[in-house]
XYZ file of C-alpha atoms in Angstrom:
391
model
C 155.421 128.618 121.132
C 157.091 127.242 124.206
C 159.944 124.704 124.184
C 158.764 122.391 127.190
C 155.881 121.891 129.369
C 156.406 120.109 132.244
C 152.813 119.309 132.680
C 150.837 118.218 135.845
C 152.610 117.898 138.659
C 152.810 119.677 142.258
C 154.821 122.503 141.793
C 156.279 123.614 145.489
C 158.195 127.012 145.007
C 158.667 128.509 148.541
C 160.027 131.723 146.502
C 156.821 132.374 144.746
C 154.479 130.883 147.345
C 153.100 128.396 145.297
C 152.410 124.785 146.437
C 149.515 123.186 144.179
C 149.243 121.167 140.724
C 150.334 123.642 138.113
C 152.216 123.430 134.750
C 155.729 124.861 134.066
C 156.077 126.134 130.666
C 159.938 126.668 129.390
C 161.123 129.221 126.532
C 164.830 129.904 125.325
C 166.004 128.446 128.629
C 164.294 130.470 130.822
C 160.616 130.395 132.588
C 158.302 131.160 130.320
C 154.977 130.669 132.647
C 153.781 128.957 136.011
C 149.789 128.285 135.903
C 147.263 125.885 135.673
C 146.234 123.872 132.429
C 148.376 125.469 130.054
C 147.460 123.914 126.582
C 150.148 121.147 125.087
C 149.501 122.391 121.920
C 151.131 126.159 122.707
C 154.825 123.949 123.356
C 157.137 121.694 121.304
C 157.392 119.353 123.567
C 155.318 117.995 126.863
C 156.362 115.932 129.863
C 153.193 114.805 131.847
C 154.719 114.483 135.545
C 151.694 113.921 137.329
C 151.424 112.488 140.710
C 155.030 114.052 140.895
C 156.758 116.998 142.679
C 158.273 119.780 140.886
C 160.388 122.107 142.321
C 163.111 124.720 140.998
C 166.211 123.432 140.456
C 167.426 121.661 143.656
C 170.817 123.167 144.517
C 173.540 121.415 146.767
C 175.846 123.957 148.141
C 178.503 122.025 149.032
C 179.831 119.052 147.267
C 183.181 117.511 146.199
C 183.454 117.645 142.215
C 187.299 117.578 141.486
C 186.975 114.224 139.504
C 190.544 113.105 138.353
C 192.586 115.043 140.453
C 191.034 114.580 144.231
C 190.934 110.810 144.476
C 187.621 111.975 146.385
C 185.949 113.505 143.484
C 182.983 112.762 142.028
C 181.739 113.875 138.493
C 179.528 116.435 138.999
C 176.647 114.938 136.584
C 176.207 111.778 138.860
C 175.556 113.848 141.849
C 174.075 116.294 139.890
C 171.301 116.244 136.683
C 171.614 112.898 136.919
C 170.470 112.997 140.429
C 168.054 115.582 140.002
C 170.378 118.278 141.621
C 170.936 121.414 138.398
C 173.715 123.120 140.617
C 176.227 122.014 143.041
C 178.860 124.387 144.812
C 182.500 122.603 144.664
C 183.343 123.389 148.616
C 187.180 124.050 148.209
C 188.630 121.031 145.931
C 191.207 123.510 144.712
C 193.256 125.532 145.737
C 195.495 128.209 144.409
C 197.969 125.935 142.509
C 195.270 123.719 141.303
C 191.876 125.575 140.448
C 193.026 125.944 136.607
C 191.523 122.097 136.788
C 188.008 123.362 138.419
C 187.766 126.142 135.252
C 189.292 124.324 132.307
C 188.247 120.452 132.953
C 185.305 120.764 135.453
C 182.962 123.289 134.676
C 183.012 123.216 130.791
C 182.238 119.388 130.616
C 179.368 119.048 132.881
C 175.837 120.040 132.509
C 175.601 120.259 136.237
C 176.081 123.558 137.216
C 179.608 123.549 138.749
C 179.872 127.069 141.116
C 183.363 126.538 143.227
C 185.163 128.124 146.670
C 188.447 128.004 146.746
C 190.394 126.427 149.411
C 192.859 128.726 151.629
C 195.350 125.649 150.824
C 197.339 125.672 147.904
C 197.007 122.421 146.594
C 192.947 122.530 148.148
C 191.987 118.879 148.611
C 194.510 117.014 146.224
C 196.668 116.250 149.878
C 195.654 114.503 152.586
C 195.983 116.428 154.856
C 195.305 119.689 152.986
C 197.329 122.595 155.334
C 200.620 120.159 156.717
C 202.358 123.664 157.732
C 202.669 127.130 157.290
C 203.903 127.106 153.472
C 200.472 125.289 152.918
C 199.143 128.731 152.860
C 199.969 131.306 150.255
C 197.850 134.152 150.647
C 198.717 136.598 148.161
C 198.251 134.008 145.488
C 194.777 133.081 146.609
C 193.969 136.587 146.401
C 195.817 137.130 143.096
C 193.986 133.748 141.709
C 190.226 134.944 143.218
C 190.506 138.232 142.024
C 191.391 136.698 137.891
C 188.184 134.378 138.311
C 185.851 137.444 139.561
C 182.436 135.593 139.123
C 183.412 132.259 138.767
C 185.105 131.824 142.008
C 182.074 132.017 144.875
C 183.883 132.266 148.372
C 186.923 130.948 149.913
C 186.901 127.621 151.824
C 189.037 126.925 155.434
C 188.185 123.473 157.235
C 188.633 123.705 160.618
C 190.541 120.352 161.074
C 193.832 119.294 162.144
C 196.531 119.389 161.775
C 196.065 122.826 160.235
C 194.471 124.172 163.546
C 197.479 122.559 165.625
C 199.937 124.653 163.527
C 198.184 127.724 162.847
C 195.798 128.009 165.134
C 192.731 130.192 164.662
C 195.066 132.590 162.360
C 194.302 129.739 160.080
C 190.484 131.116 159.168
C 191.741 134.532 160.070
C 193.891 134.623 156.878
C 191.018 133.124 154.776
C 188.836 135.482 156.183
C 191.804 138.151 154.553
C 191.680 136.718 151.789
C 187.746 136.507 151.220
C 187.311 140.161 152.341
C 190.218 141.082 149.753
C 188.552 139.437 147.029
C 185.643 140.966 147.748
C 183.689 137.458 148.071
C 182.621 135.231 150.944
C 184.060 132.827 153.518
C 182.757 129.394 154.357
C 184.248 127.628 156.877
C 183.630 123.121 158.207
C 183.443 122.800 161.777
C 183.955 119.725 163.226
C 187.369 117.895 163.481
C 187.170 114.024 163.190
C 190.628 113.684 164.480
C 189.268 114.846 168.163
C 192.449 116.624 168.130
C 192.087 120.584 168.431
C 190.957 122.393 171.502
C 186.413 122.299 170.889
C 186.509 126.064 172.593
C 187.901 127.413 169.147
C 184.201 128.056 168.132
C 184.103 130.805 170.301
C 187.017 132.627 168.576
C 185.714 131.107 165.341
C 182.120 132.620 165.024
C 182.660 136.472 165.623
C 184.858 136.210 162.350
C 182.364 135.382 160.392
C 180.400 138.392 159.048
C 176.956 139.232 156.894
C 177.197 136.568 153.802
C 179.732 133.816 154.994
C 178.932 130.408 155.805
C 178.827 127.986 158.296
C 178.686 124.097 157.199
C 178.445 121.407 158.914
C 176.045 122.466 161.373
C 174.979 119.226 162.989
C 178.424 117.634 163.436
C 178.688 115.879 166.769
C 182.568 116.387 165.934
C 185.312 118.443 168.115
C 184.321 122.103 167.275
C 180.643 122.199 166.924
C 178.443 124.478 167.951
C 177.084 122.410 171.003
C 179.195 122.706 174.003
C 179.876 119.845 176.724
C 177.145 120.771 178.570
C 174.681 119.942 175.920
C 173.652 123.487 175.189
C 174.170 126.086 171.936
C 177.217 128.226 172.049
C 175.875 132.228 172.067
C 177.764 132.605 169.010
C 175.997 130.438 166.759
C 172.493 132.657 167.233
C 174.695 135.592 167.687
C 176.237 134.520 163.785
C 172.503 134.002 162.231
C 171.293 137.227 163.630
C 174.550 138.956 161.974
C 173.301 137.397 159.027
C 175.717 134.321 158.564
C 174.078 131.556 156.703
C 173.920 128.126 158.497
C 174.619 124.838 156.057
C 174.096 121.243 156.900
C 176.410 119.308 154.731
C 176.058 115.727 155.998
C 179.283 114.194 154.822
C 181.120 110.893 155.672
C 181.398 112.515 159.248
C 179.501 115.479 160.237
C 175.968 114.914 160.821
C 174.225 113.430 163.914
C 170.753 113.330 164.034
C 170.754 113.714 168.415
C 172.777 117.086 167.209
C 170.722 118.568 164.873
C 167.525 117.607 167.196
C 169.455 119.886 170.133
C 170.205 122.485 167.895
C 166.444 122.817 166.702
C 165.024 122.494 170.176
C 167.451 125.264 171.508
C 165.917 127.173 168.005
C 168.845 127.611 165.742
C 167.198 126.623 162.236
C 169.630 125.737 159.349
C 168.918 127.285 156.366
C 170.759 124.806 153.896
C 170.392 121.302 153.696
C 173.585 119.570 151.292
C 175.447 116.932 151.026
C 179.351 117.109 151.083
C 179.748 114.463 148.145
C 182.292 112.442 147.782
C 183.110 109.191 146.102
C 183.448 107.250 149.466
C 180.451 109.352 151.112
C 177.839 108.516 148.028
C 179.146 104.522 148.740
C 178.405 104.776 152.318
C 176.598 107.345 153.987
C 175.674 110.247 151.561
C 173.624 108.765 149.071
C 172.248 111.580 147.179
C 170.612 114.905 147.759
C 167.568 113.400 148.165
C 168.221 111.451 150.692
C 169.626 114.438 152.540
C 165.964 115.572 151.641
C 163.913 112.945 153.321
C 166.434 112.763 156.495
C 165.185 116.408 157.348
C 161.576 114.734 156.790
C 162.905 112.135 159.793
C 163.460 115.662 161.122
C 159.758 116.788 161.255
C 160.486 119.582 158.542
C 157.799 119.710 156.210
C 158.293 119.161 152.211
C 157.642 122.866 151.933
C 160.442 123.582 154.206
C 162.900 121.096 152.973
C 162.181 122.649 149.091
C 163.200 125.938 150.572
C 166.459 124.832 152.584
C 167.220 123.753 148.906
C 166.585 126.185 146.636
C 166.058 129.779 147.361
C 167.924 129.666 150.887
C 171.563 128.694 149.089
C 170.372 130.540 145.943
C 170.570 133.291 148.071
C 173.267 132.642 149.930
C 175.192 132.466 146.803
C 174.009 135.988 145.663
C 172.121 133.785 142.859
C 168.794 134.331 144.002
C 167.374 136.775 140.633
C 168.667 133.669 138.778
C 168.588 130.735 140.483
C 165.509 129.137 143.469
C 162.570 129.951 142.348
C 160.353 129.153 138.823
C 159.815 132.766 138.472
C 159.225 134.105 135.220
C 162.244 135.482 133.501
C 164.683 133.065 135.909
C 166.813 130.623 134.134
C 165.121 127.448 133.540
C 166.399 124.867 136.344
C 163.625 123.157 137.520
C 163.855 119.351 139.393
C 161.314 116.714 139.151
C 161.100 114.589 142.717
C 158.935 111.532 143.586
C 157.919 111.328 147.066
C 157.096 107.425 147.977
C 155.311 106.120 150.902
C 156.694 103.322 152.796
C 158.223 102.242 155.865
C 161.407 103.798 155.579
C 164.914 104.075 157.629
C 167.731 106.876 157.456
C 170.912 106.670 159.299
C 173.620 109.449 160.372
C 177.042 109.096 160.440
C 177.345 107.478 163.755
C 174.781 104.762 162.823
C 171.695 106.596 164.475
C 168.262 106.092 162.400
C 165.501 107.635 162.086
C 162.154 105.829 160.752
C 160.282 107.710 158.192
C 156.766 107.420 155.832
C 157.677 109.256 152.851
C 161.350 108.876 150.826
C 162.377 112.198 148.233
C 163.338 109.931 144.786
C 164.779 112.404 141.941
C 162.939 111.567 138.458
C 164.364 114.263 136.376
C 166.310 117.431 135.666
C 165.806 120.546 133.240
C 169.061 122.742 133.354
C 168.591 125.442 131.498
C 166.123 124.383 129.860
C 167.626 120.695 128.546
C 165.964 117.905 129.925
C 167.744 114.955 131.826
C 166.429 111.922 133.101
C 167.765 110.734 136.773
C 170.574 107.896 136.737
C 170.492 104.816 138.154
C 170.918 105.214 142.159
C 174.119 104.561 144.182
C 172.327 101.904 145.752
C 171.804 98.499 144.303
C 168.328 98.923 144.452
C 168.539 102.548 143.166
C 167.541 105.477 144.912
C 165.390 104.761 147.771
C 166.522 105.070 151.632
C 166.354 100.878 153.759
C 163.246 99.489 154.508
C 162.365 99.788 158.111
C-alpha cells in the first residue's frame, strides 16, 4: 500500500526522460513508482493534479535563509515548500563565527531542505560589508569549522565585491579556494560588483581558479566582473571553466541579472546550467519573486519547459553531489517532488535594470511533497499572489 499518489498530471523528469501524463506513487518517503494509471485504491491517500505539471523537487541553489540574524534573511519555508521549492542551498549567510545559527536554528525548524556554503568571512553576511579588512578572514577556523560539519556544510562561498577585492585583491578567492580544497568540498564564487568599484579584468585571474565541481553564480550580471568584456564578447575563460567542468549558476538577485546579458552569453553559446534565485527579504519585495518566476523568465528566454525543469533539478542536484538522492522521481530517490501550474496569458518579466521581456505562459507553484509530506503553496509575494504583470 502506497502513502500518496499524486495522480494525473504531466510529469517532466529530464533525469529519467519522461515528459507525459503519468502518476507518482510515494512509499516511506521515497519513490515508490512512476507510470500510468496506477489504481487509487493501492495508496492511502490521492491528490488528482491534473491539467498540472509535476516535476521532482525544484531545487534553488542559492538563496539567503539566515532569518533572525541577517536582516536579509528569509525563512526558508516561504521561499521554499511553501513556494513549491523542497531544497534551497543557503549561499554563504554564515560564516565561521556564526554558522552554529545555520545548524542549530535553521535547518532543524524548516521543512525546506536547508543545504548551506559557508562564507570565507567570519561573520558571513551578518555585516554589511562582509570582508572590511584582512582580519575579516580567518582561514584556519573556516577550515577547522568545515571540516566538524563534514556533510552538512556543501562548499565555501567568496563574493567578489568590494571592498573585499580593494583590500585583498584576488588572494581574496585564492584563500577560499584553500580553504575549500582543505575541506575537501567545493568553492562557489558571485561575480559582479554593484559598487563599479574593482578593476572588471579580475575575471581573467578569477576563472582558472576554479576547478572540476566549483561554481560560478551570477552568470548574467551586467555588473563590474562579469564574464562579458567591454567589447561585448565572452571572456575565453568562462568556456574554458565549463569545459573544466565548473558549473555555471544564474542567481538573479536584487542586482545580477540582465536579460541583454544572458541573451549575449547564449548567442556566443555558453549555456547555464542552474537557474536560482539569490533570495532575500528585499529581493522577494522587489525583483525576485519566487523560483518560479525565475522559471518563466528563462521561458522569456526561449528555453523550453523541459529545459528549465532540468536547470532546476538534476543540473544543481548534481552539482551538489546530490544527484542518487535528489532531481529526478526515480525509484528508490527520496520523495521531493513539486507540483507547478503553467498559465497562459499575456505576461511581462523584468530584470534588474528594468528590462522586460513579454511572455505566453507564467510557472505558478501549487504544491510541495518533501520527503514524502505534502505542502500546499503560500500565498504569493505579490498582492495578487504568484503570477508575473500583465503585459
Amino acid at each position: 500500500m502506497y502513502d500518496l499518489i499524486i495522480k494525473g498530471g504531466t510529469v517532466i523528469d529530464p533525469a529519467e526522460g519522461i515528459n507525459g501524463v503519468n502518476d507518482v506513487a510515494i512509499e516511506n518517503g521515497k519513490i515508490a513508482r512512476v507510470a500510468a494509471d496506477i489504481l487509487s485504491d493501492e495508496s492511502k491517500r490521492v491528490i488528482e493534479v491534473k491539467g498540472k505539471i509535476v516535476t521532482p523537487g525544484l531545487i534553488d541553489l542559492h538563496t539567503h535563509v539566515f532569518d533572525g540574524v541577517n536582516g536579509n534573511g528569509v525563512k526558508a519555508d516561504l521561499g521554499g515548500v511553501r513556494a513549491g521549492v523542497t531544497t534551497m542551498v543557503d549561499a554563504g549567510s554564515s560564516g565561521c563565527d556564526t554558522f552554529g545559527g545555520i545548524i542549530n536554528h535553521i535547518i532543524p525548524n524548516n521543512a525546506t531542505e536547508v543545504l548551506p556554503f559557508l562564507h570565507i568571512c567570519r561573520t558571513g553576511l551578518a555585516t554589511t560589508p562582509d570582508i572590511f579588512s584582512a582580519a575579516s578572514i580567518d582561514l584556519d577556523k573556516t577550515i577547522a569549522v568545515a571540516e566538524a560539519n563534514r556533510g552538512v556544510i556543501r562548499g565555501i562561498k567568496a563574493r567578489m565585491v568590494s571592498p573585499a577585492l580593494e583590500i585583498m585583491g584576488i588572494e581574496m578567492p585564492k584563500m577560499a579556494k584553500r580553504a575549500a580544497k582543505e575541506a575537501g568540498i567545493k568553492l562557489m564564487v558571485h561575480i559582479g560588483d554593484t559598487e563599479h568599484r574593482y578593476d572588471p579584468k579580475v575575471i581573467h585571474e578569477l576563472l582558472p581558479i576554479l576547478e572540476e565541481g566549483d561554481i560560478v553564480t551570477h552568470l548574467f550580471t551586467a555588473n563590474e566582473g562579469g564574464v562579458i568584456g567591454s567589447d561585448g564578447k565572452l571572456v575565453p575563460e568562462a568556456k574554458e571553466a565549463k569545459e573544466r567542468g565548473v558549473w555555471l549558476d544564474t542567481a538573479h538577485g536584487r542586482g545580477n541579472f540582465s536579460f541583454d546579458i544572458g541573451a549575449r552569453i547564449l548567442d556566443q553559446g555558453l549555456i547555464p546550467h542552474c537557474i536560482s534565485t539569490d533570495l532575500t527579504v528585499p529581493g522577494r519585495q522587489n525583483t525576485v519573486h519566487s523560483m518560479t518566476e525565475m522559471m518563466t523568465r528563462f521561458l522569456a528566454l526561449g528555453f523550453t519547459m523541459e529545459q528549465v525543469v532540468e536547470m532546476c533539478t538534476i543540473n544543481p542536484a548534481k552539482s551538489l553531489g546530490e544527484e542518487a538522492r535528489l532531481g529526478s522521481l526515480g525509484v528508490g530517490k527520496q520523495a521531493d517532488v513539486s507540483v507547478l501550474d503553467i498559465k497562459d496569458g499575456d505576461w511581462v518579466v523584468y530584470d534588474v535594470l528594468g528590462v522586460s521581456r513579454k511572455v505566453e505562459k507564467a510557472v505558478v507553484p501549487v504544491m510541495a511533497v518533501k520527503r514524502g509530506e505534502v505542502f500546499e503553496a503560500g500565498w504569493g509575494p505579490r498582492t495578487w499572489g504568484w503570477e508575473p504583470d500583465q503585459a
